[in-house]
PDB file of C-alpha atoms in Angstrom:
ATOM      1  CA  SER A  17      22.209  10.932 -19.697  1.00 37.00           C
ATOM      2  CA  PRO A  18      21.422  13.221 -16.764  1.00 42.00           C
ATOM      3  CA  LEU A  19      18.404  15.495 -17.093  1.00 43.00           C
ATOM      4  CA  ALA A  20      19.176  19.187 -17.487  1.00 45.00           C
ATOM      5  CA  VAL A  21      16.767  20.396 -14.807  1.00 43.00           C
ATOM      6  CA  ARG A  22      17.514  23.276 -12.475  1.00 49.00           C
ATOM      7  CA  GLU A  23      16.398  22.446  -8.956  1.00 47.00           C
ATOM      8  CA  GLY A  24      15.140  25.160  -6.656  1.00 52.00           C
ATOM      9  CA  THR A  25      17.196  26.364  -3.735  1.00 57.00           C
ATOM     10  CA  GLU A  26      14.628  26.244  -0.945  1.00 66.00           C
ATOM     11  CA  THR A  27      11.456  24.119  -1.161  1.00 86.00           C
ATOM     12  CA  THR A  28      10.946  20.964  -3.207  1.00 89.00           C
ATOM     13  CA  ALA A  29       7.613  19.286  -3.932  1.00 91.00           C
ATOM     14  CA  TYR A  30       7.384  15.911  -5.624  1.00 93.00           C
ATOM     15  CA  LEU A  31       4.511  13.571  -6.466  1.00 96.00           C
ATOM     16  CA  VAL A  32       4.683   9.872  -7.343  1.00 96.00           C
ATOM     17  CA  VAL A  33       2.077   7.306  -8.433  1.00 96.00           C
ATOM     18  CA  ASP A  34       3.056   3.709  -9.229  1.00 94.00           C
ATOM     19  CA  ALA A  35       1.357   1.187 -11.505  1.00 88.00           C
ATOM     20  CA  ALA A  36      -0.681  -0.201  -8.581  1.00 90.00           C
ATOM     21  CA  GLY A  37      -2.036   3.246  -7.695  1.00 89.00           C
ATOM     22  CA  ASN A  38       0.111   3.742  -4.593  1.00 95.00           C
ATOM     23  CA  ALA A  39       0.826   7.443  -4.173  1.00 97.00           C
ATOM     24  CA  VAL A  40       3.192   9.811  -2.407  1.00 97.00           C
ATOM     25  CA  ALA A  41       2.920  13.600  -2.192  1.00 97.00           C
ATOM     26  CA  THR A  42       5.858  15.237  -0.433  1.00 96.00           C
ATOM     27  CA  THR A  43       7.038  18.767   0.253  1.00 93.00           C
ATOM     28  CA  THR A  44      10.326  19.470   1.996  1.00 90.00           C
ATOM     29  CA  THR A  45      12.070  22.763   2.627  1.00 89.00           C
ATOM     30  CA  LEU A  46      15.166  24.544   3.810  1.00 88.00           C
ATOM     31  CA  ASN A  47      12.931  27.644   4.064  1.00 85.00           C
ATOM     32  CA  ALA A  48      15.460  30.274   2.927  1.00 83.00           C
ATOM     33  CA  LEU A  49      18.393  29.952   0.555  1.00 83.00           C
ATOM     34  CA  TYR A  50      20.792  27.498   2.265  1.00 84.00           C
ATOM     35  CA  GLY A  51      18.420  27.272   5.250  1.00 85.00           C
ATOM     36  CA  SER A  52      20.207  28.065   8.499  1.00 87.00           C
ATOM     37  CA  VAL A  53      23.545  27.945   6.631  1.00 88.00           C
ATOM     38  CA  PHE A  54      24.658  25.144   8.983  1.00 89.00           C
ATOM     39  CA  VAL A  55      25.646  21.807   7.491  1.00 92.00           C
ATOM     40  CA  ALA A  56      25.026  18.573   9.397  1.00 92.00           C
ATOM     41  CA  GLU A  57      27.894  16.101   9.727  1.00 94.00           C
ATOM     42  CA  ALA A  58      26.094  13.919   7.170  1.00 93.00           C
ATOM     43  CA  GLY A  59      26.539  16.715   4.621  1.00 90.00           C
ATOM     44  CA  PHE A  60      23.134  18.353   4.266  1.00 86.00           C
ATOM     45  CA  PHE A  61      21.932  21.845   5.172  1.00 87.00           C
ATOM     46  CA  LEU A  62      19.706  22.363   8.205  1.00 90.00           C
ATOM     47  CA  ASN A  63      16.571  24.433   7.615  1.00 88.00           C
ATOM     48  CA  ASN A  64      15.638  27.726   9.225  1.00 87.00           C
ATOM     49  CA  THR A  65      11.916  27.157   9.626  1.00 86.00           C
ATOM     50  CA  MET A  66      12.069  28.800  13.048  1.00 86.00           C
ATOM     51  CA  ASP A  67      11.213  31.881  10.943  1.00 86.00           C
ATOM     52  CA  ASP A  68       7.747  30.314  10.604  1.00 87.00           C
ATOM     53  CA  PHE A  69       7.139  31.126  14.276  1.00 89.00           C
ATOM     54  CA  THR A  70       6.194  34.615  15.410  1.00 89.00           C
ATOM     55  CA  VAL A  71       9.282  36.155  16.928  1.00 83.00           C
ATOM     56  CA  GLN A  72       7.679  39.563  17.347  1.00 86.00           C
ATOM     57  CA  PRO A  73       3.858  39.731  16.926  1.00 86.00           C
ATOM     58  CA  GLY A  74       2.796  42.174  14.227  1.00 85.00           C
ATOM     59  CA  THR A  75       6.156  42.008  12.423  1.00 86.00           C
ATOM     60  CA  ALA A  76       6.533  40.313   9.036  1.00 85.00           C
ATOM     61  CA  ASN A  77       8.747  37.265   8.595  1.00 85.00           C
ATOM     62  CA  MET A  78      10.975  36.730   5.531  1.00 83.00           C
ATOM     63  CA  PHE A  79       7.909  35.885   3.410  1.00 81.00           C
ATOM     64  CA  GLY A  80       5.929  38.950   4.451  1.00 81.00           C
ATOM     65  CA  LEU A  81       3.610  36.957   6.713  1.00 82.00           C
ATOM     66  CA  VAL A  82       2.465  38.956   9.721  1.00 84.00           C
ATOM     67  CA  GLN A  83       1.447  36.674  12.561  1.00 84.00           C
ATOM     68  CA  GLY A  84       0.162  37.046  16.084  1.00 86.00           C
ATOM     69  CA  GLU A  85       0.822  35.728  19.554  1.00 87.00           C
ATOM     70  CA  GLN A  86      -0.935  32.399  18.800  1.00 87.00           C
ATOM     71  CA  ASN A  87       2.114  31.374  16.736  1.00 87.00           C
ATOM     72  CA  ALA A  88       4.701  32.374  19.347  1.00 89.00           C
ATOM     73  CA  ILE A  89       7.636  30.100  20.151  1.00 89.00           C
ATOM     74  CA  VAL A  90       6.718  27.845  23.077  1.00 89.00           C
ATOM     75  CA  PRO A  91       7.942  24.372  24.097  1.00 92.00           C
ATOM     76  CA  GLY A  92       6.300  21.491  22.249  1.00 91.00           C
ATOM     77  CA  LYS A  93       4.695  23.699  19.601  1.00 89.00           C
ATOM     78  CA  ARG A  94       5.181  23.441  15.844  1.00 87.00           C
ATOM     79  CA  PRO A  95       5.306  26.552  13.680  1.00 86.00           C
ATOM     80  CA  LEU A  96       2.656  27.279  11.105  1.00 84.00           C
ATOM     81  CA  SER A  97       3.542  25.975   7.657  1.00 87.00           C
ATOM     82  CA  ALA A  98       2.173  26.505   4.172  1.00 90.00           C
ATOM     83  CA  MET A  99       3.437  23.127   2.951  1.00 92.00           C
ATOM     84  CA  SER A 100       0.382  21.209   1.804  1.00 95.00           C
ATOM     85  CA  PRO A 101       1.150  18.093  -0.235  1.00 97.00           C
ATOM     86  CA  THR A 102      -2.311  16.795  -1.098  1.00 98.00           C
ATOM     87  CA  ILE A 103      -3.882  13.511  -2.201  1.00 98.00           C
ATOM     88  CA  VAL A 104      -7.501  13.642  -3.407  1.00 98.00           C
ATOM     89  CA  LEU A 105      -9.744  10.577  -3.734  1.00 97.00           C
ATOM     90  CA  ASP A 106     -12.789  10.412  -6.004  1.00 95.00           C
ATOM     91  CA  ALA A 107     -16.332   9.619  -4.816  1.00 94.00           C
ATOM     92  CA  ARG A 108     -15.562   5.861  -5.038  1.00 95.00           C
ATOM     93  CA  GLY A 109     -12.479   6.201  -2.846  1.00 95.00           C
ATOM     94  CA  ARG A 110      -9.983   5.782  -5.698  1.00 95.00           C
ATOM     95  CA  LEU A 111      -6.949   7.990  -6.147  1.00 97.00           C
ATOM     96  CA  PHE A 112      -7.942  10.960  -8.320  1.00 97.00           C
ATOM     97  CA  LEU A 113      -5.146  13.515  -8.063  1.00 97.00           C
ATOM     98  CA  LEU A 114      -2.035  14.604  -6.236  1.00 98.00           C
ATOM     99  CA  ALA A 115      -0.929  18.208  -5.921  1.00 97.00           C
ATOM    100  CA  GLY A 116       1.983  19.941  -4.282  1.00 96.00           C
ATOM    101  CA  SER A 117       3.894  23.163  -4.640  1.00 94.00           C
ATOM    102  CA  ARG A 118       6.787  25.289  -3.602  1.00 91.00           C
ATOM    103  CA  GLY A 119       6.502  29.015  -3.044  1.00 89.00           C
ATOM    104  CA  GLY A 120       6.299  29.832   0.679  1.00 87.00           C
ATOM    105  CA  PRO A 121       2.882  31.172   1.688  1.00 88.00           C
ATOM    106  CA  ARG A 122       1.754  30.937  -1.953  1.00 91.00           C
ATOM    107  CA  ILE A 123       1.827  27.121  -1.758  1.00 94.00           C
ATOM    108  CA  ILE A 124      -1.688  26.902  -0.289  1.00 94.00           C
ATOM    109  CA  SER A 125      -3.146  29.173  -2.988  1.00 94.00           C
ATOM    110  CA  GLY A 126      -1.460  27.234  -5.796  1.00 94.00           C
ATOM    111  CA  VAL A 127      -2.539  23.797  -4.550  1.00 96.00           C
ATOM    112  CA  THR A 128      -6.099  24.962  -3.834  1.00 96.00           C
ATOM    113  CA  GLN A 129      -6.512  26.503  -7.265  1.00 96.00           C
ATOM    114  CA  LEU A 130      -5.243  23.342  -8.998  1.00 96.00           C
ATOM    115  CA  ILE A 131      -7.805  21.270  -7.120  1.00 97.00           C
ATOM    116  CA  VAL A 132     -10.650  23.731  -7.767  1.00 97.00           C
ATOM    117  CA  ASN A 133      -9.726  23.973 -11.456  1.00 97.00           C
ATOM    118  CA  SER A 134      -9.594  20.177 -11.780  1.00 97.00           C
ATOM    119  CA  ILE A 135     -12.770  19.315  -9.854  1.00 97.00           C
ATOM    120  CA  ASP A 136     -15.124  22.302  -9.757  1.00 97.00           C
ATOM    121  CA  HIS A 137     -14.240  23.736 -13.175  1.00 97.00           C
ATOM    122  CA  ALA A 138     -13.591  20.328 -14.835  1.00 97.00           C
ATOM    123  CA  MET A 139     -10.495  21.687 -16.575  1.00 97.00           C
ATOM    124  CA  SER A 140      -8.037  19.396 -18.309  1.00 96.00           C
ATOM    125  CA  THR A 141      -4.747  18.781 -16.520  1.00 96.00           C
ATOM    126  CA  THR A 142      -2.954  21.271 -18.774  1.00 95.00           C
ATOM    127  CA  HIS A 143      -5.617  23.971 -18.464  1.00 97.00           C
ATOM    128  CA  ALA A 144      -5.842  23.536 -14.682  1.00 97.00           C
ATOM    129  CA  MET A 145      -2.098  24.183 -14.453  1.00 96.00           C
ATOM    130  CA  ARG A 146      -1.902  27.016 -16.986  1.00 94.00           C
ATOM    131  CA  ALA A 147      -4.872  28.976 -15.621  1.00 95.00           C
ATOM    132  CA  PRO A 148      -3.882  32.305 -14.061  1.00 94.00           C
ATOM    133  CA  ARG A 149      -3.603  32.187 -10.277  1.00 95.00           C
ATOM    134  CA  VAL A 150      -4.108  34.687  -7.478  1.00 95.00           C
ATOM    135  CA  HIS A 151      -2.910  34.804  -3.878  1.00 94.00           C
ATOM    136  CA  HIS A 152      -4.044  36.551  -0.708  1.00 92.00           C
ATOM    137  CA  GLN A 153      -2.545  36.003   2.746  1.00 87.00           C
ATOM    138  CA  ALA A 154      -4.574  38.459   4.868  1.00 85.00           C
ATOM    139  CA  LEU A 155      -1.604  40.659   5.787  1.00 80.00           C
ATOM    140  CA  PRO A 156      -0.564  42.602   3.853  1.00 83.00           C
ATOM    141  CA  ASP A 157      -4.149  43.131   2.677  1.00 90.00           C
ATOM    142  CA  GLU A 158      -3.542  42.848  -1.039  1.00 93.00           C
ATOM    143  CA  LEU A 159      -4.593  40.469  -3.789  1.00 95.00           C
ATOM    144  CA  VAL A 160      -1.560  39.272  -5.726  1.00 94.00           C
ATOM    145  CA  ALA A 161      -2.175  38.126  -9.293  1.00 95.00           C
ATOM    146  CA  GLU A 162       0.403  36.853 -11.688  1.00 91.00           C
ATOM    147  CA  THR A 163       1.378  39.345 -14.375  1.00 89.00           C
ATOM    148  CA  GLY A 164      -1.367  39.399 -17.018  1.00 90.00           C
ATOM    149  CA  GLY A 165      -3.497  37.014 -14.956  1.00 91.00           C
ATOM    150  CA  LEU A 166      -6.499  39.309 -14.544  1.00 94.00           C
ATOM    151  CA  SER A 167      -8.298  41.143 -17.326  1.00 95.00           C
ATOM    152  CA  ALA A 168      -8.576  44.926 -17.126  1.00 95.00           C
ATOM    153  CA  ALA A 169     -12.322  44.609 -16.399  1.00 97.00           C
ATOM    154  CA  VAL A 170     -11.714  42.245 -13.457  1.00 96.00           C
ATOM    155  CA  ARG A 171      -8.937  44.484 -12.114  1.00 96.00           C
ATOM    156  CA  ASP A 172     -11.239  47.523 -12.350  1.00 97.00           C
ATOM    157  CA  SER A 173     -14.063  45.666 -10.593  1.00 97.00           C
ATOM    158  CA  LEU A 174     -11.794  44.486  -7.766  1.00 96.00           C
ATOM    159  CA  THR A 175     -10.348  47.967  -7.309  1.00 97.00           C
ATOM    160  CA  ALA A 176     -13.870  49.464  -7.245  1.00 97.00           C
ATOM    161  CA  MET A 177     -14.742  46.955  -4.477  1.00 96.00           C
ATOM    162  CA  GLY A 178     -11.836  48.298  -2.413  1.00 96.00           C
ATOM    163  CA  HIS A 179      -9.217  45.623  -3.052  1.00 96.00           C
ATOM    164  CA  THR A 180      -5.562  46.528  -3.271  1.00 96.00           C
ATOM    165  CA  LEU A 181      -4.008  44.709  -6.214  1.00 96.00           C
ATOM    166  CA  ALA A 182      -0.416  43.686  -6.796  1.00 94.00           C
ATOM    167  CA  GLU A 183       1.406  41.553  -9.340  1.00 92.00           C
ATOM    168  CA  GLY A 184       3.848  38.852  -8.385  1.00 88.00           C
ATOM    169  CA  GLY A 185       4.579  35.159  -8.043  1.00 81.00           C
ATOM    170  CA  VAL A 186       1.703  32.856  -7.122  1.00 82.00           C
ATOM    171  CA  GLY A 187       3.237  29.490  -6.228  1.00 84.00           C
ATOM    172  CA  LEU A 188       4.923  26.844  -8.343  1.00 89.00           C
ATOM    173  CA  PRO A 189       2.790  23.686  -8.213  1.00 93.00           C
ATOM    174  CA  ALA A 190       2.886  20.197  -9.699  1.00 95.00           C
ATOM    175  CA  LEU A 191      -0.058  17.908 -10.458  1.00 97.00           C
ATOM    176  CA  ILE A 192      -0.690  14.227 -11.215  1.00 97.00           C
ATOM    177  CA  ARG A 193      -4.221  13.308 -12.196  1.00 96.00           C
ATOM    178  CA  ARG A 194      -6.179  10.201 -13.185  1.00 95.00           C
ATOM    179  CA  VAL A 195      -7.468  10.375 -16.767  1.00 94.00           C
ATOM    180  CA  PRO A 196      -9.354   7.715 -18.773  1.00 93.00           C
ATOM    181  CA  THR A 197      -6.083   6.420 -20.269  1.00 92.00           C
ATOM    182  CA  GLY A 198      -4.135   6.281 -16.992  1.00 92.00           C
ATOM    183  CA  TRP A 199      -2.270   9.180 -15.367  1.00 94.00           C
ATOM    184  CA  GLU A 200      -1.174  12.636 -16.478  1.00 95.00           C
ATOM    185  CA  GLY A 201       1.533  14.595 -14.744  1.00 95.00           C
ATOM    186  CA  ILE A 202       2.437  18.227 -15.229  1.00 95.00           C
ATOM    187  CA  VAL A 203       4.676  20.813 -13.618  1.00 93.00           C
ATOM    188  CA  ASP A 204       4.174  24.525 -13.837  1.00 91.00           C
ATOM    189  CA  ALA A 205       5.911  25.918 -16.933  1.00 86.00           C
ATOM    190  CA  ARG A 206       6.588  28.986 -14.795  1.00 82.00           C
ATOM    191  CA  ARG A 207       9.227  26.892 -12.945  1.00 71.00           C
ATOM    192  CA  GLY A 208      11.839  24.256 -13.565  1.00 72.00           C
ATOM    193  CA  GLY A 209      11.026  20.591 -13.111  1.00 79.00           C
ATOM    194  CA  ILE A 210       9.810  17.585 -15.015  1.00 84.00           C
ATOM    195  CA  ALA A 211       6.841  15.263 -15.226  1.00 86.00           C
ATOM    196  CA  LYS A 212       7.824  11.780 -16.318  1.00 85.00           C
ATOM    197  CA  GLY A 213       6.015   8.496 -16.793  1.00 80.00           C
ATOM    198  CA  LEU A 214       7.502   5.040 -17.144  1.00 68.00           C
TER     199      LEU A 214
END
């Protein structure tokens, strides 16, 4: 029977590891809902990632990113992108984990925090995913934490240091990780999706 999973409307991230340890980490996007709203003859929507370029320096794009002249539209140049499907090898060169996310500029924060939680903090796969996340993108100059993600004491300390705090979404990642018994996969419970092994 078909799986009852609601797919997102913009960016999709998927991770795959086979029995031989071959791996794929992919992120693809339309950028905004329905992308450019144009449909190719083959029947799929075309993206509108031209918004990832700076059209007017100092002005925010649809994701609130304020960029400068260095990301201006010029021939042969690619726009900046937050998409960061990642494959991490262990010290012996073996596949250790795969991470990817959707969430516009919050993708980088989500993927980075999964990796840091897994490696530096030695968290289990579940704890690495469930840990509260934060996001900062330089402009606007505010630290975004998921609702309830920071204790009152941490919030007070950050405010006293001069940080502007906000609450909001912080990326929607997925993770596959090597464990002693094989592989574990998990998607963020804050989003739709599945992790499935065969």
